[in-house]
mmCIF file of C-alpha atoms and ligand atoms in Angstrom:
data_model
loop_
_atom_site.group_PDB
_atom_site.id
_atom_site.type_symbol
_atom_site.label_atom_id
_atom_site.label_comp_id
_atom_site.label_asym_id
_atom_site.label_seq_id
_atom_site.Cartn_x
_atom_site.Cartn_y
_atom_site.Cartn_z
ATOM 1 C CA UNK A 1 -0.716 7.466 69.264
ATOM 2 C CA UNK A 2 0.398 6.024 66.210
ATOM 3 C CA UNK A 3 4.782 6.017 65.557
ATOM 4 C CA UNK A 4 5.954 9.008 64.131
ATOM 5 C CA UNK A 5 7.026 8.701 60.368
ATOM 6 C CA UNK A 6 8.624 12.030 58.655
ATOM 7 C CA UNK A 7 6.976 11.994 54.632
ATOM 8 C CA UNK A 8 9.368 14.720 52.621
ATOM 9 C CA UNK A 9 6.859 16.906 50.312
ATOM 10 C CA UNK A 10 7.384 15.352 47.287
ATOM 11 C CA UNK A 11 6.488 11.954 48.982
ATOM 12 C CA UNK A 12 3.043 13.316 50.024
ATOM 13 C CA UNK A 13 3.011 14.602 46.826
ATOM 14 C CA UNK A 14 2.890 11.434 45.557
ATOM 15 C CA UNK A 15 -0.976 11.164 46.815
ATOM 16 C CA UNK A 16 -2.572 13.919 44.197
ATOM 17 C CA UNK A 17 -1.489 11.807 41.107
ATOM 18 C CA UNK A 18 -4.293 10.360 39.328
ATOM 19 C CA UNK A 19 -2.399 7.485 39.299
ATOM 20 C CA UNK A 20 -1.419 6.810 43.069
ATOM 21 C CA UNK A 21 -1.570 3.506 44.784
ATOM 22 C CA UNK A 22 -1.756 3.670 48.245
ATOM 23 C CA UNK A 23 -0.332 -0.711 48.100
ATOM 24 C CA UNK A 24 2.669 0.995 46.514
ATOM 25 C CA UNK A 25 2.466 3.730 49.523
ATOM 26 C CA UNK A 26 1.747 1.934 52.237
ATOM 27 C CA UNK A 27 5.334 -0.968 50.676
ATOM 28 C CA UNK A 28 7.528 2.203 50.579
ATOM 29 C CA UNK A 29 6.734 4.114 53.472
ATOM 30 C CA UNK A 30 7.603 0.775 55.441
ATOM 31 C CA UNK A 31 10.957 0.480 53.880
ATOM 32 C CA UNK A 32 11.652 3.445 54.555
ATOM 33 C CA UNK A 33 11.178 5.321 50.751
ATOM 34 C CA UNK A 34 14.047 2.593 49.330
ATOM 35 C CA UNK A 35 12.497 0.458 46.897
ATOM 36 C CA UNK A 36 15.015 -1.506 45.426
ATOM 37 C CA UNK A 37 15.378 -1.199 41.335
ATOM 38 C CA UNK A 38 15.106 2.184 41.453
ATOM 39 C CA UNK A 39 17.814 3.691 38.856
ATOM 40 C CA UNK A 40 17.180 7.356 38.314
ATOM 41 C CA UNK A 41 20.149 8.890 36.435
ATOM 42 C CA UNK A 42 21.842 11.809 37.880
ATOM 43 C CA UNK A 43 22.534 14.719 35.391
ATOM 44 C CA UNK A 44 18.805 16.091 36.031
ATOM 45 C CA UNK A 45 19.732 17.467 39.830
ATOM 46 C CA UNK A 46 22.348 18.349 38.014
ATOM 47 C CA UNK A 47 21.249 20.795 35.653
ATOM 48 C CA UNK A 48 18.386 21.474 38.520
ATOM 49 C CA UNK A 49 20.850 22.810 41.250
ATOM 50 C CA UNK A 50 23.365 24.535 37.884
ATOM 51 C CA UNK A 51 20.020 26.695 37.626
ATOM 52 C CA UNK A 52 19.987 27.812 41.182
ATOM 53 C CA UNK A 53 23.530 28.686 41.288
ATOM 54 C CA UNK A 54 23.190 31.333 37.720
ATOM 55 C CA UNK A 55 20.579 32.973 39.137
ATOM 56 C CA UNK A 56 22.748 33.129 42.823
ATOM 57 C CA UNK A 57 25.675 33.933 41.400
ATOM 58 C CA UNK A 58 23.605 37.128 39.465
ATOM 59 C CA UNK A 59 21.975 38.367 42.075
ATOM 60 C CA UNK A 60 25.664 38.161 44.116
ATOM 61 C CA UNK A 61 26.611 40.124 41.005
ATOM 62 C CA UNK A 62 23.999 42.360 39.709
ATOM 63 C CA UNK A 63 21.744 42.564 42.659
ATOM 64 C CA UNK A 64 18.671 41.862 40.716
ATOM 65 C CA UNK A 65 16.579 38.539 39.488
ATOM 66 C CA UNK A 66 17.178 37.510 35.836
ATOM 67 C CA UNK A 67 15.168 39.113 33.372
ATOM 68 C CA UNK A 68 13.085 35.440 33.223
ATOM 69 C CA UNK A 69 12.484 35.859 36.607
ATOM 70 C CA UNK A 70 10.225 39.000 35.920
ATOM 71 C CA UNK A 71 6.777 37.458 35.644
ATOM 72 C CA UNK A 72 6.966 36.785 39.791
ATOM 73 C CA UNK A 73 6.803 40.233 40.214
ATOM 74 C CA UNK A 74 8.804 42.578 42.919
ATOM 75 C CA UNK A 75 12.251 40.153 43.428
ATOM 76 C CA UNK A 76 14.947 42.254 46.155
ATOM 77 C CA UNK A 77 16.540 39.234 47.140
ATOM 78 C CA UNK A 78 17.002 35.491 47.745
ATOM 79 C CA UNK A 79 17.714 33.380 50.891
ATOM 80 C CA UNK A 80 19.563 30.568 50.953
ATOM 81 C CA UNK A 81 17.366 27.220 50.675
ATOM 82 C CA UNK A 82 17.579 25.382 54.265
ATOM 83 C CA UNK A 83 18.597 21.803 54.544
ATOM 84 C CA UNK A 84 15.483 19.935 55.206
ATOM 85 C CA UNK A 85 16.302 18.802 58.969
ATOM 86 C CA UNK A 86 16.387 22.667 59.937
ATOM 87 C CA UNK A 87 13.129 22.684 56.993
ATOM 88 C CA UNK A 88 9.936 20.059 58.690
ATOM 89 C CA UNK A 89 6.972 20.836 60.675
ATOM 90 C CA UNK A 90 5.637 17.831 62.698
ATOM 91 C CA UNK A 91 2.096 17.936 62.718
ATOM 92 C CA UNK A 92 0.361 17.079 66.242
ATOM 93 C CA UNK A 93 -2.899 14.795 64.452
ATOM 94 C CA UNK A 94 -1.327 12.823 61.910
ATOM 95 C CA UNK A 95 1.794 12.423 64.203
ATOM 96 C CA UNK A 96 3.627 12.987 60.367
ATOM 97 C CA UNK A 97 6.804 15.162 60.230
ATOM 98 C CA UNK A 98 6.583 16.645 57.157
ATOM 99 C CA UNK A 99 10.425 17.232 55.823
ATOM 100 C CA UNK A 100 11.358 19.934 52.304
ATOM 101 C CA UNK A 101 14.401 20.955 50.758
ATOM 102 C CA UNK A 102 13.131 24.099 48.198
ATOM 103 C CA UNK A 103 15.409 24.839 45.600
ATOM 104 C CA UNK A 104 15.020 28.574 45.827
ATOM 105 C CA UNK A 105 14.049 31.098 47.953
ATOM 106 C CA UNK A 106 12.955 35.105 46.470
ATOM 107 C CA UNK A 107 12.658 37.468 48.571
ATOM 108 C CA UNK A 108 10.328 40.312 47.517
ATOM 109 C CA UNK A 109 9.770 43.740 48.187
ATOM 110 C CA UNK A 110 7.534 43.390 51.214
ATOM 111 C CA UNK A 111 9.194 40.892 52.110
ATOM 112 C CA UNK A 112 7.836 38.299 51.455
ATOM 113 C CA UNK A 113 8.658 35.078 50.307
ATOM 114 C CA UNK A 114 7.946 33.341 47.308
ATOM 115 C CA UNK A 115 9.029 29.681 46.735
ATOM 116 C CA UNK A 116 10.456 28.308 43.143
ATOM 117 C CA UNK A 117 11.183 24.867 42.632
ATOM 118 C CA UNK A 118 14.144 24.469 39.281
ATOM 119 C CA UNK A 119 11.765 21.653 37.122
ATOM 120 C CA UNK A 120 14.202 20.054 33.824
ATOM 121 C CA UNK A 121 12.052 19.308 31.560
ATOM 122 C CA UNK A 122 9.494 19.510 28.398
ATOM 123 C CA UNK A 123 7.077 22.928 29.113
ATOM 124 C CA UNK A 124 4.336 22.208 27.090
ATOM 125 C CA UNK A 125 1.192 24.057 27.080
ATOM 126 C CA UNK A 126 -0.370 20.617 27.952
ATOM 127 C CA UNK A 127 -0.616 20.052 31.372
ATOM 128 C CA UNK A 128 2.247 18.217 32.303
ATOM 129 C CA UNK A 129 0.556 15.000 34.329
ATOM 130 C CA UNK A 130 2.943 14.842 37.131
ATOM 131 C CA UNK A 131 1.763 18.651 37.555
ATOM 132 C CA UNK A 132 -0.858 17.124 40.809
ATOM 133 C CA UNK A 133 2.618 16.182 42.835
ATOM 134 C CA UNK A 134 4.680 19.619 42.086
ATOM 135 C CA UNK A 135 1.576 21.407 42.745
ATOM 136 C CA UNK A 136 1.559 19.898 46.468
ATOM 137 C CA UNK A 137 5.054 19.759 46.964
ATOM 138 C CA UNK A 138 5.149 23.091 47.203
ATOM 139 C CA UNK A 139 2.118 24.072 49.250
ATOM 140 C CA UNK A 140 4.172 21.655 51.245
ATOM 141 C CA UNK A 141 6.967 24.090 51.023
ATOM 142 C CA UNK A 142 4.525 26.654 52.355
ATOM 143 C CA UNK A 143 2.721 24.574 54.869
ATOM 144 C CA UNK A 144 6.156 24.319 56.293
ATOM 145 C CA UNK A 145 7.925 27.596 55.379
ATOM 146 C CA UNK A 146 4.664 29.965 57.246
ATOM 147 C CA UNK A 147 6.477 27.982 60.233
ATOM 148 C CA UNK A 148 9.770 27.762 60.060
ATOM 149 C CA UNK A 149 10.848 31.108 59.822
ATOM 150 C CA UNK A 150 9.698 32.440 55.960
ATOM 151 C CA UNK A 151 6.253 33.351 57.089
ATOM 152 C CA UNK A 152 5.259 35.426 54.574
ATOM 153 C CA UNK A 153 4.840 33.040 51.543
ATOM 154 C CA UNK A 154 3.415 34.897 48.912
ATOM 155 C CA UNK A 155 4.088 32.761 46.155
ATOM 156 C CA UNK A 156 5.029 30.195 44.431
ATOM 157 C CA UNK A 157 6.085 28.946 41.015
ATOM 158 C CA UNK A 158 7.579 26.159 38.867
ATOM 159 C CA UNK A 159 10.302 26.720 36.911
ATOM 160 C CA UNK A 160 10.926 24.231 34.257
ATOM 161 C CA UNK A 161 13.784 24.292 32.343
ATOM 162 C CA UNK A 162 14.150 23.040 28.930
ATOM 163 C CA UNK A 163 17.246 21.705 26.091
ATOM 164 C CA UNK A 164 16.798 23.718 23.167
ATOM 165 C CA UNK A 165 17.463 20.639 20.686
ATOM 166 C CA UNK A 166 15.724 22.225 17.530
ATOM 167 C CA UNK A 167 17.704 21.604 13.774
ATOM 168 C CA UNK A 168 18.450 25.441 13.972
ATOM 169 C CA UNK A 169 20.765 25.095 17.259
ATOM 170 C CA UNK A 170 21.783 22.234 15.922
ATOM 171 C CA UNK A 171 23.223 23.481 12.727
ATOM 172 C CA UNK A 172 24.407 26.728 14.599
ATOM 173 C CA UNK A 173 28.240 27.270 14.391
ATOM 174 C CA UNK A 174 28.716 28.378 17.780
ATOM 175 C CA UNK A 175 26.886 25.587 19.371
ATOM 176 C CA UNK A 176 30.166 23.503 18.904
ATOM 177 C CA UNK A 177 33.695 24.977 21.268
ATOM 178 C CA UNK A 178 36.992 22.790 20.873
ATOM 179 C CA UNK A 179 36.304 20.246 23.669
ATOM 180 C CA UNK A 180 32.298 19.453 23.526
ATOM 181 C CA UNK A 181 29.814 21.558 22.633
ATOM 182 C CA UNK A 182 26.853 24.363 24.230
ATOM 183 C CA UNK A 183 22.994 23.055 25.402
ATOM 184 C CA UNK A 184 20.983 25.542 25.571
ATOM 185 C CA UNK A 185 18.640 25.733 27.709
ATOM 186 C CA UNK A 186 14.973 27.415 28.041
ATOM 187 C CA UNK A 187 13.135 28.685 30.456
ATOM 188 C CA UNK A 188 9.343 28.700 31.591
ATOM 189 C CA UNK A 189 7.705 30.176 35.097
ATOM 190 C CA UNK A 190 4.402 28.541 35.622
ATOM 191 C CA UNK A 191 3.109 30.225 38.739
ATOM 192 C CA UNK A 192 1.636 27.826 41.002
ATOM 193 C CA UNK A 193 -1.588 28.899 42.977
ATOM 194 C CA UNK A 194 -1.539 28.659 46.939
ATOM 195 C CA UNK A 195 -3.509 26.614 49.547
ATOM 196 C CA UNK A 196 -1.643 25.484 51.933
ATOM 197 C CA UNK A 197 -4.598 24.635 54.101
ATOM 198 C CA UNK A 198 -4.910 21.525 52.311
ATOM 199 C CA UNK A 199 -1.676 20.040 53.647
ATOM 200 C CA UNK A 200 -2.924 18.697 56.984
ATOM 201 C CA UNK A 201 -5.748 17.145 55.672
ATOM 202 C CA UNK A 202 -2.882 15.359 53.326
ATOM 203 C CA UNK A 203 -0.884 14.922 56.461
ATOM 204 C CA UNK A 204 -4.050 12.423 57.640
ATOM 205 C CA UNK A 205 -4.898 10.522 54.321
ATOM 206 C CA UNK A 206 -1.239 9.063 54.327
ATOM 207 C CA UNK A 207 -1.526 8.062 57.942
ATOM 208 C CA UNK A 208 -4.978 6.407 57.854
ATOM 209 C CA UNK A 209 -3.395 4.717 54.309
ATOM 210 C CA UNK A 210 0.605 4.130 56.067
ATOM 211 C CA UNK A 211 -2.051 2.732 59.530
ATOM 212 C CA UNK A 212 -3.666 -0.491 57.414
ATOM 213 C CA UNK A 213 -2.176 -3.806 59.475
ATOM 214 C CA UNK A 214 -1.489 -4.650 55.448
ATOM 215 C CA UNK A 215 -0.737 -3.338 52.183
ATOM 216 C CA UNK A 216 -4.241 -2.095 50.737
ATOM 217 C CA UNK A 217 -5.600 -3.768 47.316
ATOM 218 C CA UNK A 218 -3.152 -2.529 44.473
ATOM 219 C CA UNK A 219 -4.250 -0.330 41.200
ATOM 220 C CA UNK A 220 -5.987 -3.232 39.205
ATOM 221 C CA UNK A 221 -4.302 -4.752 36.425
ATOM 222 C CA UNK A 222 -1.446 -3.043 36.985
ATOM 223 C CA UNK A 223 1.452 -4.787 35.525
ATOM 224 C CA UNK A 224 4.538 -4.361 38.276
ATOM 225 C CA UNK A 225 1.908 -6.562 40.879
ATOM 226 C CA UNK A 226 1.775 -9.143 39.072
ATOM 227 C CA UNK A 227 5.607 -9.308 37.863
ATOM 228 C CA UNK A 228 6.274 -8.486 41.697
ATOM 229 C CA UNK A 229 5.147 -11.283 42.568
ATOM 230 C CA UNK A 230 6.653 -13.806 40.318
ATOM 231 C CA UNK A 231 9.506 -11.633 41.594
ATOM 232 C CA UNK A 232 8.281 -13.593 44.796
ATOM 233 C CA UNK A 233 7.222 -16.128 43.384
ATOM 234 C CA UNK A 234 11.150 -17.225 41.977
ATOM 235 C CA UNK A 235 13.029 -15.791 45.255
ATOM 236 C CA UNK A 236 11.565 -18.602 47.527
ATOM 237 C CA UNK A 237 11.771 -20.814 44.621
HETATM 238 S S1 LIG B 1 -0.783 -2.188 41.806
HETATM 239 FE FE1 LIG B 1 1.069 -1.721 40.166
HETATM 240 S S2 LIG B 1 1.623 0.525 41.852
HETATM 241 FE FE2 LIG B 1 0.380 -0.130 43.130
HETATM 242 S S3 LIG B 1 1.326 -1.776 44.464
HETATM 243 FE FE3 LIG B 1 1.716 -2.908 43.002
HETATM 244 S S4 LIG B 1 2.947 -1.988 41.810
HETATM 245 FE FE4 LIG B 1 2.760 -1.046 42.540
#
């Protein structure tokens, strides 16, 4: 049996991206997903977490969801999302432990669950190029949820929070305060199709890549790979 490995839901989702590179995936996972020079501004996760706390606070005070979640149907409550140490599933076939940390879990009138993920991003009618990754990420949550206390999961959705920065907002005196300014966010809820049955196949695909004795070929013409070779040459002088 292969050595067990932990794969977070979003990392599994990266395999669905149009420019997925098996070489990058192999390298990433063989250094425990800790690549150098990775700087990600924390402000986005702060805004995502603020949105989540706003929804929970609204539920606590009013006993119902905010109106902008109405497209999700009959929602009667929320459940605090579990930590990834409690929200994971081990797949015997691939020897992969799939982990997740959903942003929000909503409970429908029939006691089934809707899992939501908050994304601070511009929402456009044209497809977000990261959507295939989010789609797998949410379905991985559904797959885990169905074995970790959320059965049945009957809905998935992305909740896009987009800052309103148009000229009229900039000219609105109400947005200027004594000690700073207000920035409004608009919400777009995008339902995601439920297909958790695809997740075990993706775990097996990940395992096939990770079991290779060395990194597979990368994407043709990738400039970053050329830079990486340059770095290695310089570092080995
Ligand atoms: S080809 Fe590009 S994406 Fe693939 S391993 Fe190299 S740097 Fe990463």
